[in-house]
Amino acid sequence: MNIAICPGSFDPITNGHLDIINRSARIFDELIVGVLVNPEKKGLFSIDERVKLIKKVVKNMPNVKVASFSGLLIDFMKERNIKVIVKGLRAVSDFEYEFQMSLMNKKLDPNIETVFMMASAMNSFLSSSSVKQVAMFGGCIEGLVPEEIIPDITQKVSEIHKNSNEP
Ligand code: ADP
């Protein structure tokens, strides 16, 4: 079976991520969306919340699974017999970092391939951090993230505002 992994922070999942997930799921037998646990970076959503949001969005995609992992991506891939990493590439800014990462992963395990998929034009400048910024300032995030998770983001943002206003 040809299994691929789409790794990232997904804090939260955006339409850009979803587009890459959709397109990769058509190419591979199985696609794992891997949420990276990064103890140094505290996100808006906890890892469990991110996994839940992604599961909600991919629930009608039978060959897509969601998991979280910590440590090296290639170790997680070895455990699950995954051979391919799929990465979305946005405007030029992603290139250098992704190039470096793919070479490092190749060095760590030469059997692994990284496949790059160009972001769709309309998602080229979309990132989780820009979505968070817009949401925190009360802007409209329709069309930026999957419809069904908008209430979760709005609720999270209002909890944060409430906590920061408490004495
Ligand atoms: P972000 O930069 O939005 O926090 P992640 O760290 O979760 O993204 O990224 C995971 C993967 O998804 C990376 O390969 C990244 O290039 C890709 N990606 C992120 N946003 C988009 C987008 N708008 N279109 C295509 N790919 C994207």
mmCIF file of C-alpha atoms and ligand atoms in Angstrom, residues 7-10 16-17 20 87-90 94 98 119 123 126-128, ligand 1:
data_model
loop_
_atom_site.group_PDB
_atom_site.id
_atom_site.type_symbol
_atom_site.label_atom_id
_atom_site.label_comp_id
_atom_site.label_asym_id
_atom_site.label_seq_id
_atom_site.Cartn_x
_atom_site.Cartn_y
_atom_site.Cartn_z
ATOM 1 C CA PRO A 7 2.860 16.873 8.237
ATOM 2 C CA GLY A 8 2.359 20.296 9.787
ATOM 3 C CA SER A 9 1.150 22.337 12.728
ATOM 4 C CA PHE A 10 -2.425 22.780 11.487
ATOM 5 C CA GLY A 16 -4.907 25.660 1.864
ATOM 6 C CA HIS A 17 -4.116 22.543 3.905
ATOM 7 C CA ILE A 20 -3.378 19.705 -0.479
ATOM 8 C CA LYS A 87 4.233 19.222 1.312
ATOM 9 C CA GLY A 88 2.279 22.155 -0.022
ATOM 10 C CA LEU A 89 4.346 24.956 -1.559
ATOM 11 C CA ARG A 90 3.017 28.474 -1.412
ATOM 12 C CA ASP A 94 8.160 28.272 1.471
ATOM 13 C CA GLU A 98 11.103 23.113 2.548
ATOM 14 C CA ALA A 119 -0.730 25.601 -3.612
ATOM 15 C CA ASN A 123 -4.617 29.744 -1.271
ATOM 16 C CA LEU A 126 -3.082 31.723 3.149
ATOM 17 C CA SER A 127 -1.509 30.561 6.407
ATOM 18 C CA SER A 128 -2.781 29.449 9.806
HETATM 19 P P1 ADP B 1 1.190 27.178 8.377
HETATM 20 O O1 ADP B 1 2.381 27.817 7.746
HETATM 21 O O2 ADP B 1 -0.096 27.611 7.762
HETATM 22 O O3 ADP B 1 1.200 27.212 9.886
HETATM 23 P P2 ADP B 1 1.784 24.329 8.598
HETATM 24 O O4 ADP B 1 3.035 24.378 9.366
HETATM 25 O O5 ADP B 1 0.629 23.696 9.277
HETATM 26 O O6 ADP B 1 1.286 25.688 7.970
HETATM 27 O O7 ADP B 1 2.064 23.643 7.198
HETATM 28 C C1 ADP B 1 1.939 22.297 6.883
HETATM 29 C C2 ADP B 1 2.111 22.103 5.395
HETATM 30 O O8 ADP B 1 1.015 22.699 4.713
HETATM 31 C C3 ADP B 1 3.370 22.762 4.799
HETATM 32 O O9 ADP B 1 3.848 21.909 3.774
HETATM 33 C C4 ADP B 1 2.857 24.037 4.201
HETATM 34 O O10 ADP B 1 3.654 24.478 3.125
HETATM 35 C C5 ADP B 1 1.483 23.573 3.724
HETATM 36 N N1 ADP B 1 0.568 24.696 3.614
HETATM 37 C C6 ADP B 1 0.241 25.589 4.563
HETATM 38 N N2 ADP B 1 -0.636 26.500 4.086
HETATM 39 C C7 ADP B 1 -0.850 26.170 2.782
HETATM 40 C C8 ADP B 1 -1.629 26.734 1.731
HETATM 41 N N3 ADP B 1 -2.327 27.850 1.904
HETATM 42 N N4 ADP B 1 -1.619 26.123 0.514
HETATM 43 C C9 ADP B 1 -0.869 25.013 0.333
HETATM 44 N N5 ADP B 1 -0.103 24.436 1.268
HETATM 45 C C10 ADP B 1 -0.086 24.997 2.486
#
